[in-house]
Amino acid sequence: MRIAQVAPLAEAVPPKLYGGTERVVSWLTEELVRQGHEVTLFASGDSETSAVLVPSVPQGLRLAGVRDHTASILVMLNDVLRRAGEFDIIHFHVDLLQFPMFKHLFDKCVTTLHGRLDLPDFHPIYRVFPEMPLVSISDSQRRPLPPVVNWLATIDHGLPASLLPFRVGGGGYLAFLGRIAPEKRPDRAIEIAKRAGVPLKIAAKVDPADREYFERVVKPLLDHPLIEFIGEIGDEKKGEFLGNALALLFPIDWPEPFGLVMIEAMSTGTPVIAWRSGSVPGIIDENVTGFIVESVEEAVRAVEKARGLDRMAVRRRFEARFTAAQMARGYLGAYERLLAAREPRRPVATRHPVAKSMPEAKSISPGGLPSLPLPAPVAGEFIGRPRLIHLAEQGSDR
Amino acid sequence: MRIAQVAPLAEAVPPKLYGGTERVVSWLTEELVRQGHEVTLFASGDSETSAVLVPSVPQGLRLAGVRDHTASILVMLNDVLRRAGEFDIIHFHVDLLQFPMFKHLFDKCVTTLHGRLDLPDFHPIYRVFPEMPLVSISDSQRRPLPPVVNWLATIDHGLPASLLPFRVGGGGYLAFLGRIAPEKRPDRAIEIAKRAGVPLKIAAKVDPADREYFERVVKPLLDHPLIEFIGEIGDEKKGEFLGNALALLFPIDWPEPFGLVMIEAMSTGTPVIAWRSGSVPGIIDENVTGFIVESVEEAVRAVEKARGLDRMAVRRRFEARFTAAQMARGYLGAYERLLAAREPRRPVATRHPVAKSMPEAKSISPGGLPSLPLPAPVAGEFIGRPRLIHLAEQGSDR
């Protein structure tokens, strides 16, 4: 398949430092190339890829000091549009500028929404261009969007299976990894550790925007024998930091669209104790890869229970659900369905009315979780441009 | 002429409170309607106009609490594009989202650039779409842009002649009107007043972003018998505040693209003492409507000289250069040249090579300022889509 991946330009692909989206784009791109697809990556010129790189700007814009990315993204999109005929699928990882420009090409477009969708500022674009095929990164992420949009699938992020290898663990500490920010609730993590009587290591950066929160709320809590603040850690230390922990604490207080760190921990065999919010219920398999809690008390009990979990089972569930290969399989399935919809002669597997596309049907999980019935197929008929299939991602994709 | 005016959506047209761009769009729109043109205004639904209003959002986005305007503007532009065939001219007052969407229609498009252009973040769009006809609001505003762009004209802003009537004046004070911000240099205004021994009245709002600057730098300077801080004033008090002043101080320290307050003062007959920066040399007629200075000493001397200026002459120069009717005449001239370029049978007045379009030729000013020779006409030839005319605005337009 000839696939264009259109990355944000904030960071290189993969990023030199942070950048969740660009990291995921890199993993997906490399896996698609590995599987033999012809992939063209539109990204910043300091990206590194085995795909064909089309450098849209010399360097990732954040580190280049460019604050408003609009012009650079428009120019990149214009380039993509000019070459649209060379691709079977154009996969966007940018938010919304592509909607009007590609409206005549939606039958070969996919947009993965990487951010939270509960802020209404962007909603007009989804309402006016409801036919753009969209991929969510968790089912919960979809909820705030108007019901008219064209959901193609929910596809979990995945990371290369060998990136963060399994560790036997045994470290007697809890881990907190990420940004220090009010919605990440490091204060909750500290309270849980203190009440559980278990050491907590906090590996986190403090952005300028969160400096005041850190000084006012978090710093006073750090002066305790169980709490260790080790600051920011690089990718190379992540495996050790996560893999040696008893459990990762993820006590978030916001609708996290995905939460990569959860699957990073699972990759090393470390279970996750997380608040019921956003993507969490879709990612953690209760009692297998961790525990979903709603109070500090529950979290403290979960710390004790985490000692009893089988770390190899955590890793196995990670391998079954959250590798880059799984993610690529999910996307290839979505691409195939788009291609099938473009060729009316090829049978289209199933159709589902657009307005009710919020999937109730959950995927068949390899670990034996209950699988709900899939939506009944609806005979396809095409009015004008083929309406795309509206189907939650299914079985083999997750 | 069938003209679409495409306004920003931050404020209503005209704005309920602030909003320079939306105010100018309103003045231009009303004047074009008054002259008998069919004008369609794309703007927020709380706009008030005698043109046909197409409400793109219910309310100006800033007061509606919408922080990211991108989606709403894209939706508006999509609407404009859908109806493009209904208009002879589409005049954009938004920054850059229209460039890729309208690239096949540049022969009927005009974009007025209302902001400063020295920040490079937007430059990629101008470089990649050099054929979009652009209007600058001062010649100095153009300097930072890549030389390839298609300048159609520099057109001064103008305000309705009756909005701020002539006042005999006589108020023995200097006026400072605008925002308290470091680049507006209220501190300089205070120093000038103190050294000239003339009272200064400061009518200014303090945005949250500038609160710290106000407290730290400006407030300590206010405790002086000559200095009076009267806070923010509404439109209805502007005429009195400006018209009773001896002179307006405009001691800016940034490349101001236009500076409406200068012509507001002139409208009341009050001269302007301004720093040589940005648009200032193009707006002030030295010794007629004010003085251009480069130091506090010069400014102090200018205060004395301002007493000798003929306030009626200031008003007359305002009427000759800066009314809404003048502005509309400038834009109609630009529209006409676009239309002429679209119809190869109609004679095109003049052409000028695109790469050197930064005009040296200044306009013929009714007040007897020197008029430099106009660029020599170049025989028009159209290669593919007609290249538009590249010509500084001329004689009668200013």
XYZ file of C-alpha atoms in Angstrom, chain B residues 16-353:
338
model
C -18.431 45.856 21.034
C -15.238 46.969 22.829
C -11.759 46.882 21.270
C -10.643 45.513 17.949
C -8.841 47.712 15.450
C -9.166 45.373 12.496
C -12.884 44.768 12.903
C -13.432 48.527 13.255
C -11.606 49.191 9.978
C -13.549 46.393 8.236
C -16.760 48.004 9.414
C -15.801 51.467 8.151
C -14.746 50.073 4.778
C -17.858 47.927 4.436
C -20.261 50.730 5.278
C -18.528 53.121 2.881
C -18.614 50.577 0.025
C -22.325 50.019 0.605
C -22.890 53.775 0.740
C -21.232 54.042 -2.661
C -23.681 51.529 -4.086
C -21.684 48.326 -4.142
C -23.192 44.930 -3.316
C -21.260 43.945 -0.228
C -21.524 40.653 1.648
C -19.898 40.637 5.061
C -18.708 37.334 6.532
C -18.383 38.042 10.236
C -19.713 37.104 13.651
C -23.483 37.102 14.080
C -23.513 40.002 16.519
C -22.099 42.287 13.835
C -24.127 45.278 12.659
C -23.910 46.309 9.033
C -25.835 47.684 6.105
C -24.179 45.002 3.938
C -25.614 41.482 3.687
C -24.343 39.761 6.820
C -23.361 36.089 6.691
C -22.990 35.150 10.341
C -20.188 32.614 10.664
C -20.381 32.254 14.429
C -23.117 33.559 16.732
C -20.879 35.999 18.591
C -17.409 37.490 18.437
C -15.144 34.697 19.640
C -13.145 36.601 22.240
C -16.165 37.635 24.270
C -17.671 34.173 23.675
C -14.660 32.677 25.437
C -13.308 30.784 22.419
C -9.531 30.844 22.577
C -8.532 28.973 19.419
C -10.263 30.571 16.448
C -8.851 28.259 13.779
C -11.822 25.932 13.381
C -14.344 28.761 13.202
C -12.300 30.634 10.608
C -11.811 27.486 8.508
C -15.544 26.913 8.509
C -16.183 30.522 7.483
C -13.627 30.260 4.688
C -15.223 27.064 3.456
C -18.483 28.961 3.247
C -16.848 31.803 1.346
C -15.277 29.292 -1.028
C -18.606 27.599 -1.682
C -20.088 30.954 -2.658
C -17.018 32.351 -4.431
C -18.835 32.468 -7.762
C -21.226 35.103 -6.395
C -18.482 37.707 -5.949
C -16.242 39.769 -8.209
C -13.819 40.387 -5.368
C -13.162 38.479 -2.150
C -11.392 40.650 0.375
C -9.811 38.834 3.333
C -8.926 40.482 6.616
C -7.756 37.200 8.173
C -4.107 36.286 8.276
C -3.277 33.166 6.319
C -5.706 30.242 6.458
C -7.219 31.301 3.120
C -4.011 30.951 1.114
C -4.119 27.251 0.190
C -7.913 27.069 -0.006
C -8.228 29.915 -2.506
C -5.093 29.377 -4.576
C -7.126 28.732 -7.726
C -9.022 32.001 -7.194
C -6.250 34.478 -6.509
C -7.375 36.536 -9.491
C -10.357 37.693 -7.451
C -8.788 37.675 -3.987
C -7.246 40.450 -1.910
C -5.727 39.989 1.540
C -5.081 43.003 3.728
C -2.334 42.258 6.215
C -3.327 43.977 9.422
C -0.538 42.856 11.713
C 3.177 43.191 12.053
C 5.115 41.065 9.564
C 8.509 40.936 11.218
C 7.809 37.679 13.033
C 9.012 34.929 10.714
C 6.507 32.260 11.782
C 4.056 33.196 9.004
C 6.621 33.741 6.251
C 6.462 30.217 4.763
C 2.918 30.858 3.572
C 3.868 34.071 1.784
C 6.829 32.366 0.147
C 4.805 29.391 -1.116
C 1.803 31.390 -2.310
C 3.433 34.525 -3.713
C 0.567 35.256 -6.107
C -1.992 36.158 -3.462
C -2.644 39.895 -3.970
C -1.671 41.636 -0.764
C -2.438 45.057 0.637
C -0.194 46.588 3.277
C -1.450 49.267 5.636
C 1.874 51.107 5.566
C 4.936 50.815 3.366
C 7.147 50.114 6.365
C 4.980 47.135 7.273
C 6.161 45.382 4.096
C 9.862 45.408 4.768
C 10.267 42.060 6.531
C 8.372 40.035 3.916
C 10.155 37.968 1.263
C 10.496 40.074 -1.902
C 8.533 37.620 -4.060
C 5.069 38.504 -2.809
C 2.410 40.218 -4.847
C 1.861 43.663 -3.363
C -1.191 45.255 -4.860
C -1.127 48.492 -2.883
C -0.461 50.221 0.396
C -3.758 51.610 1.572
C -3.972 53.761 4.666
C -6.740 53.123 7.109
C -9.434 55.729 7.168
C -12.263 56.624 9.494
C -15.625 58.240 8.825
C -15.076 61.972 8.510
C -17.869 62.778 10.942
C -16.858 60.267 13.620
C -14.487 62.518 15.574
C -15.299 66.115 14.572
C -12.912 69.038 14.576
C -12.445 70.815 17.881
C -10.954 74.223 18.397
C -8.873 72.700 21.131
C -7.049 74.783 23.622
C -6.762 72.145 26.287
C -3.376 72.692 27.744
C -2.483 69.012 28.080
C -0.726 66.263 26.205
C -2.685 63.067 25.512
C -1.633 59.410 25.586
C -4.306 56.986 24.412
C -4.135 53.230 23.964
C -2.798 50.240 25.772
C -0.279 50.353 28.586
C 2.441 48.145 27.123
C 6.221 48.298 26.991
C 6.294 48.879 23.219
C 3.898 51.834 23.546
C 6.359 53.534 25.917
C 4.044 55.380 28.313
C 7.188 55.970 30.367
C 8.599 58.080 27.554
C 5.353 60.055 27.362
C 5.614 60.787 31.077
C 9.221 61.911 30.769
C 8.391 64.218 27.870
C 5.540 65.844 29.779
C 7.619 66.351 32.904
C 10.500 67.871 30.989
C 8.181 70.070 28.935
C 6.318 71.131 32.054
C 2.986 70.364 30.410
C 0.248 68.191 31.950
C -0.205 64.679 30.541
C -3.453 62.748 30.599
C -3.104 58.997 30.088
C -6.259 57.240 28.904
C -5.255 53.626 28.660
C -6.361 50.128 29.442
C -4.107 47.628 31.103
C -4.453 44.127 29.709
C -3.786 41.251 32.111
C -0.608 40.491 30.163
C 0.659 43.986 30.864
C -0.406 44.259 34.494
C 3.047 43.474 35.832
C 4.655 46.081 33.572
C 2.113 48.653 34.709
C 2.718 47.978 38.395
C 6.483 47.821 38.154
C 7.330 50.526 35.607
C 4.427 52.888 35.036
C 2.682 53.222 38.378
C 5.738 54.640 40.207
C 5.919 57.372 37.564
C 2.319 58.489 37.998
C 2.789 60.243 41.335
C 3.551 63.688 39.924
C 1.369 66.807 39.744
C 1.576 66.964 35.947
C 0.562 63.315 35.337
C -3.036 62.149 35.401
C -3.971 58.506 34.777
C -7.643 58.393 33.841
C -7.829 54.704 32.875
C -9.771 53.340 29.971
C -12.191 55.561 28.042
C -15.010 54.537 25.707
C -15.448 55.600 22.104
C -17.916 58.298 23.116
C -15.272 60.171 25.135
C -12.481 59.815 22.601
C -13.344 62.893 20.570
C -13.340 65.134 23.628
C -10.192 63.613 25.107
C -8.204 63.882 21.871
C -9.785 67.068 20.603
C -9.039 69.116 23.706
C -5.387 68.143 23.789
C -2.458 70.251 22.712
C -0.929 67.182 21.046
C -1.075 63.393 21.085
C 2.114 61.676 22.214
C 2.877 58.450 20.314
C 6.372 57.556 21.534
C 6.314 53.953 20.298
C 9.185 51.530 20.352
C 8.043 48.903 17.839
C 7.205 48.639 14.132
C 3.584 49.774 14.459
C 1.853 48.627 11.243
C -0.519 51.596 11.219
C -1.561 53.285 14.481
C -5.221 54.322 14.238
C -4.979 56.701 17.186
C -2.768 59.060 15.175
C -5.455 59.686 12.572
C -8.135 59.813 15.268
C -6.252 62.717 16.834
C -5.817 64.405 13.438
C -9.548 64.064 12.826
C -10.173 66.351 15.812
C -7.466 68.775 14.685
C -4.934 67.641 17.281
C -1.363 67.167 16.010
C 0.754 64.124 16.815
C 4.278 63.883 18.221
C 5.538 60.426 17.343
C 8.720 58.382 17.326
C 10.257 57.531 13.967
C 9.238 53.873 13.832
C 6.995 51.657 11.747
C 4.221 53.494 9.936
C 4.875 56.883 11.578
C 6.832 58.566 8.746
C 4.106 57.572 6.291
C 1.305 59.016 8.375
C 2.579 62.267 9.868
C 3.186 65.186 7.543
C 6.012 66.951 9.342
C 5.133 70.469 10.488
C 1.579 70.067 9.215
C -0.036 67.266 11.222
C 2.734 66.831 13.733
C 6.369 66.034 14.354
C 8.495 62.928 13.982
C 11.125 62.695 16.689
C 13.877 60.353 17.791
C 14.707 61.531 21.286
C 13.019 62.941 24.353
C 14.779 66.258 23.746
C 13.322 66.506 20.252
C 9.916 65.564 21.618
C 10.099 68.323 24.250
C 10.928 70.859 21.552
C 8.076 69.481 19.431
C 5.613 70.113 22.256
C 6.486 73.795 22.084
C 6.268 73.829 18.282
C 2.897 72.056 18.387
C 1.350 75.185 19.900
C 2.113 76.970 16.629
C 0.442 74.476 14.309
C -2.831 75.356 12.567
C -5.387 72.875 13.892
C -7.662 73.451 10.910
C -4.792 72.443 8.629
C -4.407 69.247 10.622
C -8.066 68.482 10.081
C -7.860 69.327 6.378
C -4.925 66.983 5.919
C -6.896 64.282 7.754
C -9.811 64.833 5.380
C -7.513 64.630 2.371
C -5.772 61.420 3.403
C -7.427 59.433 6.155
C -11.201 59.297 5.776
C -13.115 56.081 5.196
C -14.018 57.477 1.775
C -10.299 57.767 0.939
C -9.722 54.231 2.156
C -12.635 52.913 0.101
C -11.333 54.743 -2.963
C -7.969 53.058 -2.440
C -9.536 49.628 -2.216
C -11.848 50.195 -5.178
C -8.803 51.151 -7.222
C -7.110 47.939 -6.197
C -10.225 45.881 -6.947
C -10.503 47.522 -10.371
C -6.951 46.626 -11.221
C -7.609 43.015 -10.247
C -10.708 42.937 -12.410
C -8.808 44.486 -15.287
C -6.117 41.829 -15.010
C -8.787 39.129 -15.215
C -10.084 40.445 -18.515
C -7.163 40.621 -20.943
C -9.265 42.677 -23.374
C -9.585 45.506 -20.917
C -6.470 47.648 -20.859
C -4.342 47.109 -17.786
C -2.985 50.416 -16.639
C 0.519 49.460 -15.643
C 2.567 46.464 -14.694
C 5.610 46.249 -12.585
C 7.983 43.318 -12.047
